[in-house]
Short mmCIF file of C-alpha atoms in Angstrom, two decimals:
data_model
loop_
_atom_site.label_atom_id
_atom_site.label_comp_id
_atom_site.label_asym_id
_atom_site.label_seq_id
_atom_site.Cartn_x
_atom_site.Cartn_y
_atom_site.Cartn_z
CA MET N 1 15.08 18.73 4.66
CA ALA N 2 15.35 22.44 4.32
CA GLU N 3 11.79 22.75 3.17
CA LEU N 4 11.02 21.18 6.81
CA LYS N 5 12.77 23.31 8.65
CA ALA N 6 11.30 26.06 7.06
CA ASP N 7 8.28 24.83 8.03
CA TYR N 8 9.01 23.95 11.17
CA ALA N 9 12.03 25.43 12.83
CA THR N 10 11.38 26.25 16.24
CA LEU N 11 9.96 22.75 16.27
CA PRO N 12 10.65 19.26 17.91
CA ALA N 13 11.78 17.34 15.74
CA ILE N 14 13.48 14.29 17.36
CA ILE N 15 13.25 13.29 20.88
CA ASP N 16 15.98 10.70 22.85
CA ALA N 17 17.21 9.22 25.91
CA ASN N 18 20.06 12.63 26.06
CA GLY N 19 17.81 14.85 25.12
CA SER N 20 15.83 16.90 21.50
CA ALA N 21 16.67 18.42 18.30
CA THR N 22 14.41 21.37 16.51
CA PHE N 23 14.17 20.45 12.99
CA ALA N 24 16.36 23.69 12.44
CA GLU N 25 18.13 21.96 14.78
CA LEU N 26 18.22 19.17 12.81
CA ASP N 27 19.20 20.70 9.63
CA ALA N 28 22.27 22.14 11.13
CA GLN N 29 23.55 19.01 12.58
CA SER N 30 23.14 17.09 9.56
CA ALA N 31 24.64 20.30 6.93
CA ASN N 32 28.10 19.62 9.94
CA LEU N 33 28.20 15.67 8.94
CA ALA N 34 27.90 16.37 5.40
CA ARG N 35 30.42 18.38 5.08
CA SER N 36 32.45 16.46 7.12
CA LEU N 37 32.02 13.55 5.10
CA LEU N 38 33.14 16.59 1.58
CA ALA N 39 36.24 17.08 3.52
CA ALA N 40 36.68 13.13 4.20
CA GLY N 41 36.23 12.64 0.04
CA VAL N 42 33.50 10.98 -0.22
CA SER N 43 31.19 11.72 -2.69
CA LYS N 44 27.63 11.48 -4.81
CA GLY N 45 26.67 7.88 -4.71
CA ALA N 46 29.40 6.71 -1.88
CA ARG N 47 27.24 3.96 0.14
CA ILE N 48 27.02 5.28 3.81
CA GLY N 49 26.58 1.90 6.49
CA ILE N 50 24.19 3.26 9.05
CA LEU N 51 24.72 0.70 12.23
CA MET N 52 22.76 2.91 14.77
CA PRO N 53 19.42 3.17 17.06
CA ASN N 54 17.00 4.59 17.02
CA GLY N 55 17.73 8.12 17.49
CA GLN N 56 19.18 11.63 17.01
CA ASP N 57 22.06 9.85 15.71
CA TYR N 58 20.70 7.80 13.45
CA LEU N 59 18.62 11.47 11.36
CA VAL N 60 21.92 13.43 11.46
CA ALA N 61 23.52 10.29 9.85
CA LEU N 62 20.45 9.45 7.46
CA PHE N 63 20.15 13.25 6.21
CA ALA N 64 24.08 14.07 6.18
CA ALA N 65 24.39 11.51 3.74
CA LEU N 66 21.03 12.08 1.98
CA ARG N 67 21.63 15.95 1.50
CA ILE N 68 25.12 15.28 -0.53
CA GLY N 69 22.99 12.64 -2.83
CA ALA N 70 24.94 9.81 -1.34
CA VAL N 71 23.12 6.30 -0.12
CA ALA N 72 22.61 4.95 3.25
CA VAL N 73 22.83 1.87 3.69
CA LEU N 74 20.55 0.63 6.74
CA VAL N 75 22.37 -1.60 8.94
CA SER N 76 20.33 -3.58 11.65
CA THR N 77 21.37 -3.14 15.30
CA LEU N 78 20.11 -6.40 15.10
CA ALA N 79 22.67 -8.52 13.21
CA ARG N 80 25.71 -10.94 13.97
CA PRO N 81 28.72 -10.80 12.61
CA PRO N 82 28.53 -12.75 10.11
CA GLU N 83 24.97 -10.54 8.77
CA LEU N 84 27.09 -7.77 9.30
CA ALA N 85 29.78 -8.57 7.15
CA GLN N 86 27.31 -9.44 4.75
CA MET N 87 25.91 -6.50 4.25
CA ILE N 88 28.25 -4.15 4.17
CA ARG N 89 29.71 -6.57 1.50
CA VAL N 90 27.14 -6.97 -0.53
CA ALA N 91 26.46 -3.53 -0.16
CA ASP N 92 29.35 -2.51 -1.02
CA VAL N 93 29.62 -0.03 1.90
CA ASP N 94 31.65 2.67 1.76
CA ILE N 95 32.78 4.39 4.69
CA LEU N 96 30.21 2.88 8.15
CA LEU N 97 28.88 5.45 10.79
CA SER N 98 28.46 2.89 14.30
CA ALA N 99 27.31 3.88 18.28
CA ASP N 100 30.13 2.26 19.80
CA HIS N 101 27.28 0.34 21.25
CA TYR N 102 23.54 -0.28 22.07
CA LEU N 103 21.63 -2.36 25.13
CA ARG N 104 24.08 -5.43 24.64
CA ASN N 105 25.13 -5.03 21.34
CA ASP N 106 28.82 -3.42 21.26
CA TYR N 107 29.67 -2.86 18.58
CA CYS N 108 33.04 -2.68 17.71
CA THR N 109 33.27 -6.13 19.16
CA LEU N 110 31.24 -7.07 16.71
CA LEU N 111 32.45 -5.45 14.55
CA GLU N 112 35.73 -6.90 14.65
CA ALA N 113 33.87 -10.71 14.29
CA ALA N 114 33.12 -9.69 11.33
CA LEU N 115 35.91 -8.15 9.81
CA PRO N 116 38.71 -9.94 12.05
CA ASP N 117 41.16 -7.94 9.17
CA LEU N 118 39.62 -4.45 11.48
CA ALA N 119 41.89 -6.06 14.13
CA THR N 120 45.23 -5.10 12.63
CA SER N 121 44.15 -2.18 10.60
CA GLN N 122 44.93 2.02 11.89
CA SER N 123 42.03 4.49 11.50
CA ASP N 124 44.89 7.13 10.05
CA ARG N 125 45.06 4.85 6.76
CA ARG N 126 42.07 3.92 4.51
CA LEU N 127 40.79 0.49 5.52
CA ALA N 128 41.42 -2.55 2.91
CA LEU N 129 39.27 -5.30 4.12
CA MET N 130 39.38 -8.62 2.51
CA GLY N 131 35.38 -9.28 3.37
CA ALA N 132 34.93 -5.64 2.80
CA PRO N 133 37.06 -4.48 -0.17
CA PHE N 134 35.21 -1.46 -0.62
CA LEU N 135 35.22 0.00 3.11
CA ARG N 136 37.31 1.92 3.57
CA ALA N 137 36.73 3.77 7.26
CA ILE N 138 34.96 3.71 10.26
CA TRP N 139 32.82 6.00 12.69
CA ILE N 140 31.69 5.18 15.35
CA TRP N 141 30.14 7.43 17.69
CA GLY N 142 30.68 7.11 21.89
CA LYS N 143 32.83 6.40 24.30
CA HIS N 144 34.89 3.70 22.67
CA HIS N 145 37.00 3.86 19.59
CA PRO N 146 39.39 1.23 18.40
CA ALA N 147 42.60 2.57 16.89
CA TRP N 148 41.08 1.12 13.22
CA ALA N 149 37.43 3.82 14.02
CA ARG N 150 37.64 7.05 14.16
CA SER N 151 35.89 9.51 15.89
CA GLY N 152 32.60 10.86 14.71
CA THR N 153 32.33 13.64 17.05
CA LYS N 154 36.27 14.92 16.72
CA ALA N 155 35.63 14.29 12.27
CA VAL N 156 32.80 16.89 12.14
CA ALA N 157 34.73 19.14 14.18
CA GLU N 158 37.74 19.01 12.66
CA SER N 159 36.41 18.92 9.35
CA GLN N 160 34.34 22.65 10.17
CA ASP N 161 37.48 24.56 10.25
CA GLN N 162 37.96 23.94 6.19
CA SER N 163 36.85 26.79 5.00
CA ASP N 164 37.12 24.92 1.39
CA ILE N 165 34.25 22.63 2.40
CA ASN N 166 31.80 25.64 3.90
CA ALA N 167 28.07 25.60 3.84
CA GLU N 168 28.20 27.48 -0.18
CA PHE N 169 29.93 23.74 -0.62
CA LEU N 170 27.27 22.44 0.81
CA LEU N 171 25.08 24.18 -0.69
CA ALA N 172 27.14 22.97 -4.74
CA ALA N 173 27.03 20.09 -3.74
CA GLN N 174 23.09 19.31 -3.02
CA ASN N 175 22.63 21.73 -6.38
CA GLU N 176 23.63 18.08 -8.15
CA ILE N 177 20.97 16.15 -6.62
CA VAL N 178 18.13 15.03 -8.95
CA PRO N 179 14.96 12.86 -8.19
CA ALA N 180 16.08 9.73 -9.94
CA ASP N 181 19.91 9.82 -7.71
CA PRO N 182 19.35 6.19 -5.87
CA ALA N 183 19.39 8.08 -2.34
CA LEU N 184 18.23 4.46 0.06
CA ILE N 185 19.64 1.28 0.31
CA ILE N 186 17.16 -1.11 2.47
CA PHE N 187 17.87 -5.10 2.77
CA THR N 188 14.10 -6.85 3.48
CA SER N 189 13.64 -9.28 6.79
CA GLY N 190 14.04 -12.37 4.46
CA SER N 191 13.01 -15.34 7.21
CA SER N 192 14.12 -18.45 4.33
CA ALA N 193 16.16 -16.72 1.83
CA GLU N 194 19.46 -14.39 1.38
CA PRO N 195 18.07 -10.82 2.36
CA LYS N 196 17.11 -8.85 -0.30
CA ALA N 197 18.91 -4.76 -0.81
CA VAL N 198 16.65 -2.91 -1.88
CA VAL N 199 17.23 0.58 -3.38
CA HIS N 200 15.05 3.33 -3.39
CA SER N 201 15.33 6.58 -5.22
CA GLN N 202 15.76 10.25 -3.92
CA ALA N 203 12.12 10.35 -4.93
CA ASN N 204 10.08 8.48 -3.76
CA VAL N 205 11.79 9.21 -0.19
CA VAL N 206 9.68 12.33 -0.34
CA ARG N 207 7.51 12.12 -2.17
CA GLN N 208 6.45 8.65 0.43
CA GLY N 209 6.57 10.83 2.60
CA LYS N 210 4.45 13.28 1.54
CA ALA N 211 2.29 10.61 1.10
CA LEU N 212 1.68 9.17 3.69
CA ALA N 213 1.39 12.25 6.30
CA GLU N 214 -1.76 13.20 4.40
CA LEU N 215 -2.59 9.35 4.81
CA MET N 216 -1.65 9.80 8.70
CA GLY N 217 -4.16 12.47 9.20
CA GLY N 218 -3.82 12.81 13.07
CA CYS N 219 -1.34 14.02 13.12
CA GLY N 220 0.35 18.10 13.01
CA PRO N 221 2.98 20.64 14.11
CA GLY N 222 4.02 20.16 17.46
CA ASP N 223 2.85 16.76 18.27
CA LYS N 224 5.17 13.75 20.09
CA LEU N 225 4.79 10.52 17.78
CA LEU N 226 6.14 7.24 20.57
CA SER N 227 7.51 4.61 18.85
CA THR N 228 10.50 1.77 18.96
CA MET N 229 9.62 0.75 15.80
CA PRO N 230 13.56 0.11 14.37
CA PHE N 231 14.25 2.43 11.66
CA PHE N 232 16.33 0.77 10.18
CA TRP N 233 13.36 -1.21 8.82
CA VAL N 234 10.77 0.18 5.93
CA GLY N 235 8.35 0.58 8.72
CA GLY N 236 9.45 3.00 11.32
CA LEU N 237 11.60 4.64 8.80
CA CYS N 238 8.47 5.18 6.61
CA THR N 239 4.93 5.25 8.79
CA VAL N 240 6.94 6.65 12.13
CA VAL N 241 9.95 8.95 10.81
CA LEU N 242 9.12 10.77 7.30
CA ALA N 243 5.35 10.47 7.88
CA ALA N 244 5.97 11.80 11.20
CA LEU N 245 9.23 14.82 10.52
CA CYS N 246 6.72 15.55 7.06
CA SER N 247 3.89 17.19 9.10
CA GLY N 248 5.77 18.60 11.35
CA THR N 249 5.54 15.24 14.30
CA ALA N 250 7.93 15.00 16.27
CA VAL N 251 9.59 11.25 16.75
CA ILE N 252 9.96 10.28 20.86
CA CYS N 253 12.54 7.76 20.88
CA PRO N 254 12.38 5.57 24.28
CA SER N 255 15.64 4.08 25.55
CA ASP N 256 15.31 0.89 24.80
CA PRO N 257 12.50 -1.03 23.50
CA SER N 258 11.30 -2.41 26.13
CA THR N 259 6.83 -1.74 28.16
CA GLU N 260 9.43 -0.37 30.90
CA ALA N 261 10.92 2.56 28.69
CA THR N 262 8.48 2.78 27.14
CA MET N 263 5.76 4.09 30.03
CA ALA N 264 8.96 6.44 31.23
CA ALA N 265 9.15 8.03 28.02
CA LEU N 266 5.28 8.13 27.81
CA ARG N 267 4.90 9.83 31.39
CA LYS N 268 8.21 12.19 30.93
CA HIS N 269 6.93 13.17 27.55
CA ASP N 270 3.30 13.34 26.82
CA ALA N 271 3.28 11.14 23.34
CA THR N 272 0.02 12.69 21.60
CA HIS N 273 0.75 9.20 18.93
CA ILE N 274 1.72 6.05 19.41
CA MET N 275 3.37 3.64 16.91
CA HIS N 276 4.55 0.32 17.98
CA TRP N 277 4.46 -3.68 16.77
CA PRO N 278 1.15 -5.35 18.07
CA GLN N 279 3.35 -7.69 20.87
CA GLN N 280 4.36 -4.77 22.54
CA LEU N 281 0.27 -2.91 22.09
CA ASP N 282 -0.98 -6.48 23.78
CA LEU N 283 1.48 -6.25 26.99
CA MET N 284 0.72 -2.75 27.23
CA LYS N 285 -2.99 -3.19 26.45
CA ASP N 286 -4.82 -4.28 29.41
CA ASP N 287 -2.16 -1.48 32.07
CA PRO N 288 -4.84 0.81 33.19
CA GLU N 289 -1.65 3.68 33.29
CA PHE N 290 -1.54 2.70 29.83
CA ARG N 291 -5.10 3.16 28.66
CA GLU N 292 -4.90 6.20 30.94
CA MET N 293 -2.77 7.39 28.49
CA LEU N 294 -4.33 6.39 25.26
CA SER N 295 -7.39 8.55 26.21
CA ARG N 296 -5.37 11.16 25.85
CA MET N 297 -3.84 10.15 22.61
CA ARG N 298 -5.88 10.06 18.98
CA PRO N 299 -4.65 7.70 16.14
CA ALA N 300 -1.77 8.61 13.40
CA TYR N 301 -3.58 6.01 10.74
CA ALA N 302 -6.54 4.43 10.53
CA HIS N 303 -5.50 0.68 11.26
CA GLN N 304 -5.18 2.43 14.32
CA TYR N 305 -9.28 2.89 15.36
CA GLU N 306 -9.52 0.05 17.03
CA LEU N 307 -7.82 0.22 20.25
CA PHE N 308 -8.41 2.85 20.08
CA ASP N 309 -12.32 1.42 20.72
CA LEU N 310 -13.44 3.59 18.28
CA VAL N 311 -15.33 0.99 15.52
CA PRO N 312 -15.00 -2.54 15.93
CA THR N 313 -12.60 -5.58 15.25
CA GLU N 314 -14.70 -5.63 11.58
CA LEU N 315 -14.74 -1.92 10.39
CA ASN N 316 -10.80 -1.83 11.65
CA ALA N 317 -9.10 -0.03 8.70
CA ASN N 318 -6.01 -2.84 7.29
CA THR N 319 -2.70 -2.02 5.31
CA ILE N 320 -0.19 -3.69 3.07
CA GLY N 321 3.42 -2.62 1.74
CA MET N 322 6.55 -3.71 2.28
CA THR N 323 10.41 -2.77 1.88
CA GLU N 324 10.25 -2.59 -2.37
CA THR N 325 7.14 0.27 -1.82
CA LEU N 326 9.28 1.80 0.78
CA GLY N 327 5.99 1.36 3.42
CA PRO N 328 2.90 1.14 2.73
CA HIS N 329 0.95 0.32 -0.95
CA HIS N 330 -2.24 0.50 -0.05
CA MET N 331 -4.27 2.11 2.81
CA LEU N 332 -6.62 4.16 4.13
CA PRO N 333 -6.81 7.74 5.23
CA LEU N 334 -8.33 8.24 9.12
CA GLY N 335 -11.87 6.75 9.43
CA ALA N 336 -13.51 4.36 9.86
CA LEU N 337 -13.42 1.22 7.28
CA PRO N 338 -17.07 1.47 5.03
CA LYS N 339 -19.24 -1.92 5.70
CA GLU N 340 -18.95 -3.24 2.15
CA LYS N 341 -15.08 -2.46 2.20
CA ILE N 342 -15.05 -5.14 5.29
CA GLY N 343 -11.10 -7.08 4.49
CA SER N 344 -10.36 -4.57 2.43
CA TYR N 345 -6.17 -3.19 2.40
CA GLY N 346 -7.57 0.44 1.07
CA THR N 347 -6.25 1.82 -2.41
CA PRO N 348 -2.97 2.98 -4.25
CA VAL N 349 -0.60 4.85 -1.91
CA SER N 350 1.61 7.46 -3.73
CA GLY N 351 0.32 6.55 -6.87
CA ILE N 352 1.13 2.88 -7.58
CA GLU N 353 -0.27 0.10 -9.91
CA HIS N 354 -1.87 -3.43 -9.27
CA ARG N 355 -2.34 -6.01 -12.13
CA ILE N 356 -3.69 -9.36 -10.71
CA ILE N 357 -1.99 -12.24 -12.11
CA ASP N 358 -1.89 -15.61 -13.67
CA PRO N 359 1.15 -17.03 -12.04
CA GLU N 360 1.39 -19.39 -14.65
CA THR N 361 0.73 -17.57 -17.21
CA GLY N 362 0.76 -13.78 -16.29
CA GLU N 363 -2.62 -13.38 -17.81
CA ASP N 364 -4.29 -10.53 -15.78
CA MET N 365 -7.56 -12.27 -13.36
CA PRO N 366 -11.17 -10.48 -13.66
CA THR N 367 -12.01 -7.83 -10.95
CA GLY N 368 -12.42 -10.15 -7.94
CA GLU N 369 -10.27 -13.26 -8.14
CA LEU N 370 -7.60 -14.19 -6.61
CA GLY N 371 -4.33 -13.90 -8.06
CA GLN N 372 -0.24 -12.59 -8.57
CA LEU N 373 -0.24 -9.59 -7.09
CA CYS N 374 2.09 -6.92 -9.00
CA LEU N 375 3.38 -3.21 -8.56
CA ARG N 376 4.44 -0.47 -11.00
CA GLY N 377 5.48 3.32 -10.37
CA GLY N 378 5.15 5.47 -7.47
CA SER N 379 7.42 4.80 -4.77
CA LEU N 380 7.78 1.34 -5.89
CA LEU N 381 11.79 -0.19 -5.46
CA THR N 382 14.12 1.22 -8.66
CA GLY N 383 15.39 -1.52 -8.53
CA MET N 384 17.80 -3.80 -6.69
CA HIS N 385 22.07 -3.60 -5.83
CA ARG N 386 23.64 -6.48 -7.93
CA LYS N 387 20.88 -6.90 -9.57
CA GLN N 388 19.89 -6.27 -13.77
CA HIS N 389 16.42 -4.76 -14.27
CA HIS N 390 15.41 -7.76 -16.11
CA GLU N 391 15.18 -9.92 -12.72
CA VAL N 392 13.39 -7.53 -11.10
CA PHE N 393 10.56 -5.77 -13.14
CA ASP N 394 9.04 -7.51 -16.43
CA GLU N 395 8.50 -6.99 -19.33
CA ARG N 396 5.97 -4.58 -18.38
CA GLY N 397 8.13 -2.95 -15.85
CA PHE N 398 6.23 -4.53 -13.04
CA TYR N 399 7.58 -5.94 -9.79
CA ARG N 400 6.00 -8.60 -9.15
CA THR N 401 5.07 -9.20 -5.02
CA ASP N 402 5.05 -12.70 -3.41
CA ASP N 403 1.88 -11.80 -1.95
CA VAL N 404 -1.75 -13.31 -3.38
CA ALA N 405 -4.37 -11.02 -3.45
CA ARG N 406 -7.73 -9.94 -5.37
CA VAL N 407 -8.66 -5.83 -6.72
CA ASP N 408 -12.31 -4.84 -6.87
CA ASP N 409 -14.42 -2.71 -9.16
CA ASP N 410 -13.52 0.29 -6.50
CA GLY N 411 -9.48 -0.55 -6.47
CA HIS N 412 -9.57 -1.66 -3.10
CA ILE N 413 -7.41 -5.02 -2.35
CA PHE N 414 -7.76 -7.55 -0.86
CA PHE N 415 -4.82 -10.18 1.00
CA ALA N 416 -5.22 -13.75 0.89
CA GLY N 417 -1.66 -14.57 1.70
CA ARG N 418 1.74 -14.90 0.59
CA GLY N 419 1.55 -16.70 -2.20
CA ASP N 420 4.36 -19.77 -0.69
CA ASP N 421 1.67 -19.91 2.10
CA ILE N 422 -1.32 -20.68 0.03
CA VAL N 423 -2.27 -24.41 0.55
CA LYS N 424 -4.24 -26.66 -1.91
CA ILE N 425 -6.93 -28.28 0.49
CA SER N 426 -8.86 -31.22 -0.94
CA GLY N 427 -7.69 -29.44 -4.87
CA ALA N 428 -9.18 -25.54 -3.66
CA ASN N 429 -6.61 -23.45 -2.51
CA VAL N 430 -7.11 -21.59 0.93
CA SER N 431 -5.54 -19.03 2.35
CA PRO N 432 -4.68 -19.29 5.66
CA VAL N 433 -5.28 -15.83 6.81
CA GLU N 434 -9.02 -15.89 6.06
CA VAL N 435 -8.39 -19.18 8.01
CA GLU N 436 -5.99 -17.04 11.04
CA GLY N 437 -9.28 -13.96 11.51
CA ALA N 438 -12.06 -16.85 11.61
CA ILE N 439 -10.09 -18.63 14.88
CA ARG N 440 -8.89 -15.60 16.10
CA GLU N 441 -12.69 -14.37 16.79
CA LEU N 442 -13.21 -18.01 19.04
CA ASP N 443 -13.38 -17.41 22.82
CA GLY N 444 -10.33 -16.78 24.52
CA VAL N 445 -7.66 -17.21 21.07
CA LYS N 446 -4.88 -14.45 21.70
CA ALA N 447 -2.63 -14.97 18.73
CA VAL N 448 -3.36 -18.16 16.16
CA CYS N 449 -1.20 -19.19 12.87
CA VAL N 450 -1.93 -21.71 10.76
CA VAL N 451 0.13 -22.94 7.98
CA GLY N 452 0.20 -26.73 5.91
CA LEU N 453 0.97 -30.08 6.95
CA THR N 454 1.61 -33.35 5.30
CA PRO N 455 1.73 -35.20 8.96
CA GLU N 456 0.53 -38.33 7.52
CA GLY N 457 2.08 -39.24 3.72
CA ASN N 458 1.38 -37.23 0.54
CA GLU N 459 -1.79 -35.38 2.36
CA ILE N 460 -1.18 -31.52 3.11
CA THR N 461 -3.45 -30.59 6.15
CA LEU N 462 -4.30 -27.10 8.02
CA ALA N 463 -3.17 -27.28 11.45
CA ALA N 464 -3.32 -24.26 13.89
CA ALA N 465 -0.82 -23.11 15.80
CA ILE N 466 -3.07 -21.33 18.94
CA ILE N 467 -1.13 -19.34 21.47
CA PRO N 468 -4.70 -19.02 24.17
CA GLU N 469 -5.43 -16.25 26.13
CA ASP N 470 -3.90 -16.21 30.17
CA GLY N 471 -6.50 -18.91 32.07
CA ALA N 472 -8.42 -19.66 28.92
CA SER N 473 -8.52 -23.55 28.28
CA LEU N 474 -9.24 -24.54 24.63
CA ASP N 475 -10.43 -27.81 23.46
CA ALA N 476 -9.66 -28.62 19.92
CA ASP N 477 -12.89 -30.54 19.19
CA ALA N 478 -15.08 -27.61 20.43
CA MET N 479 -13.60 -25.08 18.25
CA ARG N 480 -13.61 -27.69 15.69
CA ALA N 481 -17.02 -27.35 15.28
CA GLN N 482 -17.71 -23.89 16.21
CA LEU N 483 -14.89 -23.15 12.62
CA LYS N 484 -17.32 -25.46 10.67
CA GLN N 485 -20.32 -22.95 11.59
CA ARG N 486 -17.81 -19.92 10.12
CA LEU N 487 -15.80 -21.78 7.13
CA SER N 488 -16.37 -24.38 4.14
CA SER N 489 -15.29 -27.88 6.02
CA TYR N 490 -12.19 -28.24 3.64
CA LYS N 491 -10.57 -24.79 5.25
CA VAL N 492 -11.51 -26.19 8.69
CA PRO N 493 -7.72 -27.47 9.73
CA ARG N 494 -7.27 -30.49 11.67
CA HIS N 495 -4.82 -29.86 13.71
CA TYR N 496 -4.89 -27.74 16.68
CA VAL N 497 -1.94 -26.94 19.07
CA MET N 498 -1.61 -24.83 21.98
CA LEU N 499 1.50 -23.27 22.15
CA ARG N 500 3.57 -20.71 25.20
CA GLU N 501 3.39 -17.37 23.87
CA ASP N 502 8.06 -18.30 24.17
CA GLU N 503 7.26 -21.40 22.33
CA LEU N 504 6.78 -19.06 19.00
CA PRO N 505 9.80 -19.56 16.38
CA MET N 506 10.23 -15.33 15.70
CA THR N 507 12.77 -14.19 13.30
CA ALA N 508 14.35 -11.08 14.06
CA SER N 509 12.02 -9.04 12.81
CA ALA N 510 9.96 -10.40 14.98
CA LYS N 511 7.53 -12.01 12.15
CA ILE N 512 6.49 -15.85 13.00
CA TYR N 513 9.15 -18.77 10.95
CA LYS N 514 7.28 -20.41 9.66
CA PRO N 515 9.99 -23.60 8.94
CA ALA N 516 10.86 -23.65 12.71
CA LEU N 517 6.77 -23.70 13.24
CA LYS N 518 6.43 -26.50 10.76
CA GLU N 519 9.05 -28.78 12.01
CA LEU N 520 7.24 -28.20 15.70
CA LEU N 521 4.16 -29.00 14.95
CA LEU N 522 4.89 -32.07 12.79
CA GLU N 523 7.10 -33.06 16.39
CA ARG N 524 3.54 -32.42 18.58
CA ILE N 525 1.21 -33.99 16.46
CA SER N 526 3.33 -36.48 15.75
CA GLY N 527 4.03 -37.20 19.74
#
């Protein structure tokens, strides 16, 4: 934070519905909160949960934790009571910093539902909860302060009078932080298994922020990037917050994720860049006012070139990343994808190493052959909270992802799908991602998801769930005939089911929930 303050002190760093803060102000506010946490007994290595919406308070809490060597545990604002209880317990949270509410979520009520012992607890005593035995205190920002919580604003104000926890003391604490210290616990957004608690180091935060700032390229000091991507997930934290701040770019946070709030923030703040979920951009791209706004903006990353009509679809760069690599692990700098690299997801980020192996034997696959993607170095996780090293990494220190990919002679990676998504048809492996790409090129197709089903005995067949564009009438036989001209016969889906957009089952992280989708497709096919 000190380096950013020195470079961009008077420039805005964060803009939300309540106002804005410069880099210098963000540094001062996070220092005040850091001193308050030290005064409350929080020490290096303590786990500080953050349950807040995007905005100034979130960044103050995050940087306060990082500057004293605490581990910031990023808690989803979408979590329901059982999920909240699980995250707080699994991450061994010591102190929780929370907003009192966001949108329709009353977090005080949700926390009481998650941790019933809170109802009989008092803020003037250390918490002792059976459901979260290491949680000692909860600080709340907002108007609602239950008996079991302390006012975060009041705690910061009171601690400023403590002469022993002054700026000099904070600096002494900061000087004890080293790159290897754990800095973040981020929960993966798994759709079927329990989320994993991924641990990243202080070095990873700095390394990845600087690397993404370079790849962002189009952002610089004084620019403004608008996004509603949640800061508690790696996309919002890294490709938005870390990359933008390391570029001297302000982050604009609309009051809520809706299209209406986004448009209002764009009108008010004259953003130079935008980072949104594709689904949100699909809802906005036909709005003439938004298109006019977009004409005054610039791409933040190479994969946005198509959005700005700078390249045809096939030359739009891809990117691939995961929570375990603190965002993108392969990516391309600004520019069109070279024709000879169509389909590439880029080259390594932050010094990451990759291997492509046979998942059964562990042997390296020949260049250009599909296999399991393994990663090492760079901004790769340092481990999983509560897991031993050998449970996370192989004997060579590589992390085996669930992704299937191939790599060419130049180090470009070509993603083929998730390992459990690959479908064996007629003895051959089929990547649903490839099939989805071919279907997406057909007229009248708005969105598609391809899965493997067994509706007829034990024979696996491909099924395509398709959302038609408004007013489009799609015929399965016609689609099948067109696809046979583009794909090998065994890659052409047998079943085509047309769905409304609201029928597509989604996870809380806006991903298609495939187990539920398969059940829905089987019902429609058999019906």
